[in-house]
mmCIF file of C-alpha atoms in Angstrom:
data_model
loop_
_atom_site.group_PDB
_atom_site.id
_atom_site.type_symbol
_atom_site.label_atom_id
_atom_site.label_comp_id
_atom_site.label_asym_id
_atom_site.label_seq_id
_atom_site.Cartn_x
_atom_site.Cartn_y
_atom_site.Cartn_z
ATOM 1 C CA MET V 1 -42.204 -6.600 -41.058
ATOM 2 C CA HIS V 2 -42.608 -8.358 -37.730
ATOM 3 C CA PRO V 3 -46.310 -8.782 -36.780
ATOM 4 C CA ALA V 4 -45.781 -7.031 -33.441
ATOM 5 C CA ILE V 5 -44.130 -4.024 -35.128
ATOM 6 C CA ARG V 6 -46.890 -3.914 -37.710
ATOM 7 C CA LEU V 7 -49.509 -3.996 -34.955
ATOM 8 C CA VAL V 8 -47.852 -1.136 -33.081
ATOM 9 C CA ALA V 9 -47.576 0.899 -36.313
ATOM 10 C CA VAL V 10 -51.266 0.376 -37.083
ATOM 11 C CA ARG V 11 -52.256 1.373 -33.552
ATOM 12 C CA LEU V 12 -50.105 4.515 -33.661
ATOM 13 C CA LEU V 13 -51.547 5.504 -37.039
ATOM 14 C CA GLY V 14 -55.051 4.981 -35.719
ATOM 15 C CA ALA V 15 -54.278 7.093 -32.644
ATOM 16 C CA VAL V 16 -52.916 9.935 -34.771
ATOM 17 C CA LEU V 17 -55.993 9.845 -37.019
ATOM 18 C CA VAL V 18 -58.356 9.947 -34.030
ATOM 19 C CA ILE V 19 -56.583 12.940 -32.495
ATOM 20 C CA TRP V 20 -56.349 14.712 -35.863
ATOM 21 C CA GLY V 21 -60.050 14.144 -36.551
ATOM 22 C CA ALA V 22 -61.081 15.438 -33.119
ATOM 23 C CA VAL V 23 -59.036 18.651 -33.244
ATOM 24 C CA THR V 24 -60.030 19.293 -36.876
ATOM 25 C CA ALA V 25 -63.720 18.879 -36.102
ATOM 26 C CA ALA V 26 -63.397 21.183 -33.082
ATOM 27 C CA PHE V 27 -61.637 23.837 -35.182
ATOM 28 C CA LEU V 28 -64.326 23.774 -37.880
ATOM 29 C CA VAL V 29 -67.253 23.742 -35.460
ATOM 30 C CA LEU V 30 -65.867 26.692 -33.506
ATOM 31 C CA GLN V 31 -65.768 28.723 -36.711
ATOM 32 C CA LEU V 32 -69.550 28.342 -36.971
ATOM 33 C CA ILE V 33 -70.191 30.034 -33.614
ATOM 34 C CA PRO V 34 -71.548 33.518 -34.340
ATOM 35 C CA GLY V 35 -69.650 36.553 -33.135
ATOM 36 C CA ASP V 36 -66.243 38.134 -33.509
ATOM 37 C CA PRO V 37 -63.355 36.484 -31.615
ATOM 38 C CA VAL V 38 -61.844 39.942 -31.142
ATOM 39 C CA ASN V 39 -64.660 40.707 -28.708
ATOM 40 C CA ALA V 40 -63.562 37.736 -26.622
ATOM 41 C CA ILE V 41 -60.018 39.087 -26.535
ATOM 42 C CA ILE V 42 -60.743 42.712 -25.703
ATOM 43 C CA GLY V 43 -64.112 42.289 -23.986
ATOM 44 C CA THR V 44 -67.509 43.160 -25.418
ATOM 45 C CA HIS V 45 -67.718 46.456 -23.538
ATOM 46 C CA ALA V 46 -64.226 47.732 -24.347
ATOM 47 C CA LEU V 47 -64.039 50.907 -26.425
ATOM 48 C CA VAL V 48 -61.541 49.975 -29.121
ATOM 49 C CA GLY V 49 -61.374 51.664 -32.501
ATOM 50 C CA PRO V 50 -61.191 49.952 -35.887
ATOM 51 C CA GLU V 51 -57.416 50.382 -36.115
ATOM 52 C CA GLN V 52 -56.826 48.684 -32.767
ATOM 53 C CA ARG V 53 -59.232 45.897 -33.705
ATOM 54 C CA ALA V 54 -57.383 45.331 -36.972
ATOM 55 C CA GLN V 55 -54.084 45.248 -35.093
ATOM 56 C CA ILE V 56 -55.442 42.620 -32.692
ATOM 57 C CA ARG V 57 -56.733 40.516 -35.573
ATOM 58 C CA ALA V 58 -53.320 40.631 -37.227
ATOM 59 C CA GLU V 59 -51.533 39.801 -33.965
ATOM 60 C CA TYR V 60 -53.635 36.685 -33.386
ATOM 61 C CA GLY V 61 -53.696 35.699 -37.060
ATOM 62 C CA LEU V 62 -57.461 36.179 -37.305
ATOM 63 C CA ASP V 63 -57.124 38.111 -40.559
ATOM 64 C CA ASP V 64 -55.586 35.089 -42.304
ATOM 65 C CA SER V 65 -57.644 32.729 -44.407
ATOM 66 C CA LEU V 66 -59.362 29.829 -42.655
ATOM 67 C CA PHE V 67 -56.946 27.366 -44.228
ATOM 68 C CA VAL V 68 -53.898 29.291 -42.994
ATOM 69 C CA GLN V 69 -55.405 29.532 -39.500
ATOM 70 C CA TYR V 70 -55.984 25.781 -39.544
ATOM 71 C CA LEU V 71 -52.399 25.046 -40.565
ATOM 72 C CA ASP V 72 -51.071 27.374 -37.866
ATOM 73 C CA HIS V 73 -53.326 25.709 -35.296
ATOM 74 C CA MET V 74 -52.197 22.196 -36.242
ATOM 75 C CA GLY V 75 -48.577 23.288 -36.242
ATOM 76 C CA ARG V 76 -48.875 24.639 -32.710
ATOM 77 C CA LEU V 77 -50.568 21.463 -31.496
ATOM 78 C CA ALA V 78 -47.868 19.306 -33.092
ATOM 79 C CA THR V 79 -45.265 21.116 -31.004
ATOM 80 C CA GLY V 80 -47.358 21.020 -27.814
ATOM 81 C CA ARG V 81 -48.240 24.724 -27.841
ATOM 82 C CA LEU V 82 -51.891 25.410 -27.019
ATOM 83 C CA GLY V 83 -51.681 29.202 -26.927
ATOM 84 C CA ASP V 84 -53.171 31.600 -24.391
ATOM 85 C CA SER V 85 -56.734 31.949 -23.192
ATOM 86 C CA TYR V 86 -58.484 35.006 -24.609
ATOM 87 C CA GLN V 87 -60.498 35.629 -21.461
ATOM 88 C CA LEU V 88 -58.184 34.515 -18.672
ATOM 89 C CA GLN V 89 -54.976 35.819 -20.256
ATOM 90 C CA GLN V 90 -53.170 32.667 -19.140
ATOM 91 C CA PRO V 91 -51.530 29.806 -21.026
ATOM 92 C CA VAL V 92 -54.098 27.147 -21.883
ATOM 93 C CA TRP V 93 -51.901 24.529 -20.232
ATOM 94 C CA THR V 94 -52.154 26.481 -16.985
ATOM 95 C CA VAL V 95 -55.930 26.723 -17.263
ATOM 96 C CA ILE V 96 -56.244 22.993 -17.896
ATOM 97 C CA THR V 97 -53.830 21.869 -15.180
ATOM 98 C CA ASP V 98 -55.525 24.128 -12.642
ATOM 99 C CA GLN V 99 -58.920 22.517 -13.320
ATOM 100 C CA VAL V 100 -58.152 18.956 -14.411
ATOM 101 C CA GLY V 101 -57.652 17.647 -10.857
ATOM 102 C CA ALA V 102 -61.274 18.271 -9.839
ATOM 103 C CA THR V 103 -62.598 16.632 -13.011
ATOM 104 C CA VAL V 104 -60.314 13.595 -12.697
ATOM 105 C CA GLU V 105 -61.410 13.125 -9.080
ATOM 106 C CA LEU V 106 -65.071 13.290 -10.096
ATOM 107 C CA ALA V 107 -64.604 10.950 -13.078
ATOM 108 C CA LEU V 108 -62.612 8.326 -11.172
ATOM 109 C CA TRP V 109 -65.076 8.155 -8.297
ATOM 110 C CA ALA V 110 -67.972 7.990 -10.761
ATOM 111 C CA MET V 111 -66.375 5.166 -12.745
ATOM 112 C CA LEU V 112 -65.481 3.211 -9.594
ATOM 113 C CA SER V 113 -68.998 3.637 -8.218
ATOM 114 C CA ALA V 114 -70.570 2.610 -11.537
ATOM 115 C CA VAL V 115 -68.452 -0.544 -11.808
ATOM 116 C CA VAL V 116 -69.063 -1.616 -8.202
ATOM 117 C CA LEU V 117 -72.807 -0.988 -8.510
ATOM 118 C CA ALA V 118 -72.998 -2.774 -11.868
ATOM 119 C CA VAL V 119 -71.148 -5.876 -10.636
ATOM 120 C CA ALA V 120 -73.239 -6.085 -7.458
ATOM 121 C CA VAL V 121 -76.598 -5.677 -9.222
ATOM 122 C CA THR V 122 -75.580 -8.059 -12.022
ATOM 123 C CA LEU V 123 -74.706 -10.817 -9.561
ATOM 124 C CA LEU V 124 -77.877 -10.257 -7.547
ATOM 125 C CA THR V 125 -80.314 -10.119 -10.485
ATOM 126 C CA SER V 126 -78.937 -12.765 -12.838
ATOM 127 C CA GLY V 127 -80.368 -15.708 -10.940
ATOM 128 C CA ARG V 128 -83.451 -17.722 -11.654
ATOM 129 C CA ALA V 129 -85.901 -15.357 -9.965
ATOM 130 C CA ARG V 130 -87.507 -13.088 -12.555
ATOM 131 C CA TRP V 131 -88.992 -10.344 -10.396
ATOM 132 C CA PRO V 132 -85.696 -8.856 -9.165
ATOM 133 C CA ARG V 133 -84.473 -8.864 -12.754
ATOM 134 C CA ARG V 134 -87.636 -7.165 -14.030
ATOM 135 C CA ILE V 135 -87.553 -4.485 -11.337
ATOM 136 C CA SER V 136 -83.870 -3.842 -12.019
ATOM 137 C CA SER V 137 -84.483 -3.654 -15.792
ATOM 138 C CA LEU V 138 -87.262 -1.112 -15.263
ATOM 139 C CA LEU V 139 -85.058 1.080 -13.058
ATOM 140 C CA GLU V 140 -82.193 0.820 -15.560
ATOM 141 C CA LEU V 141 -84.493 1.936 -18.376
ATOM 142 C CA VAL V 142 -85.706 4.915 -16.341
ATOM 143 C CA VAL V 143 -82.144 6.003 -15.483
ATOM 144 C CA VAL V 144 -80.873 5.642 -19.063
ATOM 145 C CA SER V 145 -83.884 7.553 -20.423
ATOM 146 C CA THR V 146 -83.516 10.430 -17.954
ATOM 147 C CA PRO V 147 -81.465 13.434 -19.154
ATOM 148 C CA GLN V 148 -78.389 13.762 -16.997
ATOM 149 C CA PHE V 149 -78.976 17.432 -16.173
ATOM 150 C CA TRP V 150 -82.504 16.605 -14.979
ATOM 151 C CA LEU V 151 -81.182 13.724 -12.886
ATOM 152 C CA GLY V 152 -78.672 16.076 -11.255
ATOM 153 C CA ILE V 153 -81.316 18.714 -10.573
ATOM 154 C CA LEU V 154 -83.642 16.071 -9.101
ATOM 155 C CA LEU V 155 -80.948 14.748 -6.753
ATOM 156 C CA LEU V 156 -79.991 18.295 -5.795
ATOM 157 C CA THR V 157 -83.612 19.248 -5.082
ATOM 158 C CA VAL V 158 -84.401 16.184 -2.973
ATOM 159 C CA PHE V 159 -81.192 15.605 -1.036
ATOM 160 C CA SER V 160 -79.849 19.163 -0.733
ATOM 161 C CA PHE V 161 -82.796 21.566 -0.769
ATOM 162 C CA HIS V 162 -85.445 19.434 0.961
ATOM 163 C CA LEU V 163 -83.563 16.941 3.126
ATOM 164 C CA GLY V 164 -80.403 19.005 3.619
ATOM 165 C CA TRP V 165 -78.169 15.940 3.631
ATOM 166 C CA PHE V 166 -75.604 17.336 1.219
ATOM 167 C CA PRO V 167 -74.242 20.821 0.432
ATOM 168 C CA VAL V 168 -75.921 22.685 -2.430
ATOM 169 C CA ALA V 169 -72.576 23.605 -4.026
ATOM 170 C CA ASP V 170 -68.920 22.657 -3.710
ATOM 171 C CA ALA V 171 -67.724 24.441 -0.580
ATOM 172 C CA GLY V 172 -64.789 22.251 0.404
ATOM 173 C CA ASP V 173 -67.058 19.717 2.112
ATOM 174 C CA PRO V 174 -66.259 16.113 1.051
ATOM 175 C CA ARG V 175 -69.999 15.395 1.023
ATOM 176 C CA SER V 176 -70.393 17.793 -1.897
ATOM 177 C CA LEU V 177 -68.774 15.163 -4.142
ATOM 178 C CA ILE V 178 -71.422 12.489 -3.503
ATOM 179 C CA LEU V 179 -74.331 13.836 -5.562
ATOM 180 C CA PRO V 180 -72.184 14.725 -8.620
ATOM 181 C CA VAL V 181 -70.629 11.235 -8.496
ATOM 182 C CA VAL V 182 -74.069 9.616 -8.317
ATOM 183 C CA THR V 183 -75.301 11.763 -11.215
ATOM 184 C CA LEU V 184 -72.392 10.635 -13.397
ATOM 185 C CA ALA V 185 -72.318 7.019 -12.219
ATOM 186 C CA LEU V 186 -75.983 6.001 -12.489
ATOM 187 C CA PRO V 187 -76.343 6.175 -16.314
ATOM 188 C CA ILE V 188 -73.049 4.313 -16.789
ATOM 189 C CA ALA V 189 -74.006 1.673 -14.232
ATOM 190 C CA ALA V 190 -77.424 1.176 -15.851
ATOM 191 C CA VAL V 191 -75.896 0.394 -19.255
ATOM 192 C CA LEU V 192 -73.185 -1.772 -17.682
ATOM 193 C CA ILE V 193 -75.779 -3.828 -15.812
ATOM 194 C CA GLN V 194 -77.785 -4.465 -18.967
ATOM 195 C CA VAL V 195 -74.717 -5.587 -20.914
ATOM 196 C CA MET V 196 -73.122 -7.611 -18.124
ATOM 197 C CA ARG V 197 -76.354 -9.375 -17.164
ATOM 198 C CA GLU V 198 -76.850 -10.660 -20.705
ATOM 199 C CA GLY V 199 -73.217 -11.751 -20.846
ATOM 200 C CA LEU V 200 -73.441 -13.443 -17.470
ATOM 201 C CA LEU V 201 -76.616 -15.348 -18.344
ATOM 202 C CA SER V 202 -74.969 -16.574 -21.550
ATOM 203 C CA ALA V 203 -71.775 -17.541 -19.733
ATOM 204 C CA LEU V 204 -73.723 -19.541 -17.144
ATOM 205 C CA GLU V 205 -74.816 -21.883 -19.941
ATOM 206 C CA ALA V 206 -71.267 -22.411 -21.246
ATOM 207 C CA PRO V 207 -69.468 -25.755 -20.824
ATOM 208 C CA PHE V 208 -66.776 -24.353 -18.524
ATOM 209 C CA VAL V 209 -69.470 -23.354 -16.030
ATOM 210 C CA LEU V 210 -70.890 -26.879 -16.049
ATOM 211 C CA THR V 211 -67.374 -28.177 -15.425
ATOM 212 C CA ALA V 212 -66.902 -25.806 -12.470
ATOM 213 C CA ARG V 213 -70.212 -26.914 -10.977
ATOM 214 C CA ALA V 214 -69.297 -30.555 -11.470
ATOM 215 C CA ARG V 215 -66.135 -29.951 -9.467
ATOM 216 C CA GLY V 216 -68.272 -28.848 -6.546
ATOM 217 C CA SER V 217 -67.752 -25.068 -6.770
ATOM 218 C CA ALA V 218 -70.342 -23.012 -4.939
ATOM 219 C CA GLU V 219 -72.878 -21.205 -7.115
ATOM 220 C CA TYR V 220 -71.703 -17.764 -6.027
ATOM 221 C CA SER V 221 -68.104 -18.733 -6.795
ATOM 222 C CA VAL V 222 -69.142 -19.943 -10.249
ATOM 223 C CA ARG V 223 -70.816 -16.624 -10.992
ATOM 224 C CA ALA V 224 -68.233 -14.292 -9.460
ATOM 225 C CA ARG V 225 -64.991 -16.069 -10.436
ATOM 226 C CA HIS V 226 -65.797 -17.777 -13.725
ATOM 227 C CA ALA V 227 -68.899 -16.438 -15.484
ATOM 228 C CA LEU V 228 -68.462 -12.785 -14.508
ATOM 229 C CA ARG V 229 -64.975 -12.685 -16.023
ATOM 230 C CA HIS V 230 -66.352 -13.571 -19.448
ATOM 231 C CA ALA V 231 -69.367 -11.302 -19.003
ATOM 232 C CA SER V 232 -67.045 -8.317 -18.499
ATOM 233 C CA LEU V 233 -65.689 -8.451 -22.073
ATOM 234 C CA PRO V 234 -68.739 -6.710 -23.641
ATOM 235 C CA ALA V 235 -68.471 -4.070 -20.912
ATOM 236 C CA LEU V 236 -64.844 -3.399 -21.852
ATOM 237 C CA THR V 237 -65.972 -2.945 -25.457
ATOM 238 C CA LEU V 238 -68.029 0.030 -24.282
ATOM 239 C CA SER V 239 -64.929 1.789 -22.956
ATOM 240 C CA GLY V 240 -65.118 4.513 -25.586
ATOM 241 C CA TRP V 241 -68.707 5.233 -24.609
ATOM 242 C CA PHE V 242 -67.711 5.400 -20.924
ATOM 243 C CA ILE V 243 -65.010 7.956 -21.632
ATOM 244 C CA GLY V 244 -67.348 10.085 -23.731
ATOM 245 C CA THR V 245 -70.047 9.882 -21.077
ATOM 246 C CA LEU V 246 -67.638 10.936 -18.328
ATOM 247 C CA LEU V 247 -66.214 13.850 -20.315
ATOM 248 C CA GLY V 248 -69.578 15.017 -21.615
ATOM 249 C CA GLY V 249 -71.285 14.408 -18.304
ATOM 250 C CA ALA V 250 -68.640 16.429 -16.480
ATOM 251 C CA VAL V 251 -69.697 19.510 -18.452
ATOM 252 C CA ILE V 252 -73.287 19.114 -17.280
ATOM 253 C CA THR V 253 -72.607 17.880 -13.772
ATOM 254 C CA GLU V 254 -70.007 20.498 -12.868
ATOM 255 C CA ASN V 255 -72.357 23.263 -13.945
ATOM 256 C CA VAL V 256 -75.434 21.833 -12.198
ATOM 257 C CA PHE V 257 -73.542 21.431 -8.921
ATOM 258 C CA ALA V 258 -71.384 24.566 -9.343
ATOM 259 C CA ARG V 259 -68.174 22.546 -9.192
ATOM 260 C CA SER V 260 -64.866 23.685 -10.595
ATOM 261 C CA GLY V 261 -63.339 21.548 -13.321
ATOM 262 C CA ILE V 262 -62.622 21.122 -17.006
ATOM 263 C CA GLY V 263 -66.301 20.774 -17.897
ATOM 264 C CA ARG V 264 -67.293 24.100 -16.392
ATOM 265 C CA VAL V 265 -64.295 25.863 -17.942
ATOM 266 C CA THR V 266 -65.112 24.369 -21.351
ATOM 267 C CA LEU V 267 -68.730 25.504 -21.292
ATOM 268 C CA GLN V 268 -67.699 29.017 -20.298
ATOM 269 C CA ALA V 269 -65.021 29.049 -23.001
ATOM 270 C CA VAL V 270 -67.569 28.076 -25.663
ATOM 271 C CA ALA V 271 -69.916 30.830 -24.499
ATOM 272 C CA ASP V 272 -67.087 33.388 -24.571
ATOM 273 C CA ARG V 273 -65.603 32.140 -27.890
ATOM 274 C CA ASP V 274 -62.366 31.411 -26.065
ATOM 275 C CA PHE V 275 -61.149 29.157 -28.863
ATOM 276 C CA PRO V 276 -57.700 28.223 -27.500
ATOM 277 C CA VAL V 277 -59.201 26.788 -24.306
ATOM 278 C CA VAL V 278 -61.839 24.768 -26.156
ATOM 279 C CA GLN V 279 -59.319 23.427 -28.658
ATOM 280 C CA GLY V 280 -56.883 22.549 -25.880
ATOM 281 C CA VAL V 281 -59.543 20.624 -23.966
ATOM 282 C CA VAL V 282 -60.597 18.758 -27.124
ATOM 283 C CA ALA V 283 -56.987 17.809 -27.888
ATOM 284 C CA LEU V 284 -56.459 16.600 -24.310
ATOM 285 C CA SER V 285 -59.705 14.597 -24.397
ATOM 286 C CA ALA V 286 -58.685 12.917 -27.650
ATOM 287 C CA VAL V 287 -55.297 11.936 -26.209
ATOM 288 C CA VAL V 288 -56.952 10.523 -23.074
ATOM 289 C CA PHE V 289 -59.438 8.575 -25.202
ATOM 290 C CA VAL V 290 -56.656 7.038 -27.298
ATOM 291 C CA ALA V 291 -54.522 6.168 -24.255
ATOM 292 C CA VAL V 292 -57.379 4.548 -22.328
ATOM 293 C CA SER V 293 -58.527 2.613 -25.415
ATOM 294 C CA ALA V 294 -55.012 1.214 -25.862
ATOM 295 C CA LEU V 295 -54.873 0.231 -22.193
ATOM 296 C CA LEU V 296 -58.238 -1.499 -22.351
ATOM 297 C CA GLU V 297 -57.188 -3.422 -25.445
ATOM 298 C CA LEU V 298 -54.405 -4.919 -23.362
ATOM 299 C CA LEU V 299 -56.934 -5.726 -20.636
ATOM 300 C CA TYR V 300 -58.893 -7.812 -23.151
ATOM 301 C CA ALA V 301 -55.980 -10.238 -23.248
ATOM 302 C CA VAL V 302 -55.826 -10.350 -19.453
ATOM 303 C CA VAL V 303 -59.545 -11.099 -19.116
ATOM 304 C CA ASP V 304 -59.668 -13.581 -22.007
ATOM 305 C CA PRO V 305 -56.382 -15.361 -22.851
ATOM 306 C CA ARG V 306 -57.839 -16.428 -26.208
ATOM 307 C CA LEU V 307 -57.408 -12.852 -27.418
ATOM 308 C CA ARG V 308 -53.668 -12.678 -26.727
ATOM 309 C CA LYS V 309 -52.602 -13.786 -30.174
ATOM 310 C CA ARG V 310 -54.998 -11.309 -31.777
ATOM 311 C CA THR V 311 -53.734 -8.374 -29.711
ATOM 312 C CA GLY V 312 -50.088 -9.412 -29.830
ATOM 313 C CA VAL V 313 -49.807 -9.777 -26.056
ATOM 314 C CA ALA V 314 -47.586 -12.643 -25.068
ATOM 315 C CA ALA V 315 -48.976 -15.205 -22.728
ATOM 316 C CA ALA V 316 -47.794 -14.922 -19.174
#
């Protein structure tokens, strides 16, 4: 088998296993949530007799064994069918597509802000002066150690309630996006700065940096064009953590700031035992994780040409 074909086959198998593991874990965990799913379908206050409840259970396959329910669930996912929401009485695809735009907007702005902030602080604090680096390290530690919900509440209290600079909730005002973006971006930026600073300091001692300096390159050019490129590789390795932080943080952030989005819908679906919505969101998140991881693996070869043979990417 050709090495490139073998590589693609291994990557596809790994992607399938990741998605299968995520949806299987979600299915099993949801079964542990106390309560009867029938109540989520008919409503907790609906007056429905035992016969009607039994009919509903049979219609949704809830009277089957757990193994049969699992096989049915996996079969539907394999054909792209996510089912209907118990609470909203809409196809899960409709629920997701209606809310995914707000979450994608929040996540993209948060990631862009985190990367820009991380690169700027890394370049400014990786010099010879120790005090800027120490102050930055202390602030990074505080941000990383602060629970994200508390960080959001703190920003909301200071900048919305007391200073009145930003809206309290999402009311169509573009300014309402700033505090949620900052809440999501700061923890990511803090970790990125720590990783990139160490990589940059190591790269500055490499022979290629000495060569660039010998050629008369300015110090800022050496850091920004040569050393920073190599320092970004460890940051790319954390891509899976970034994705998990954005998806998990969206659940918290959207609820703290009363924003619409996938995170808020997911939390409400868990509370209401709306299993199809939760399982659909988990499946979508797993697919996004796999796709972004594959894209970033190609970016490794762009950032560091030495990795092209290992990843199977031909040299340009």
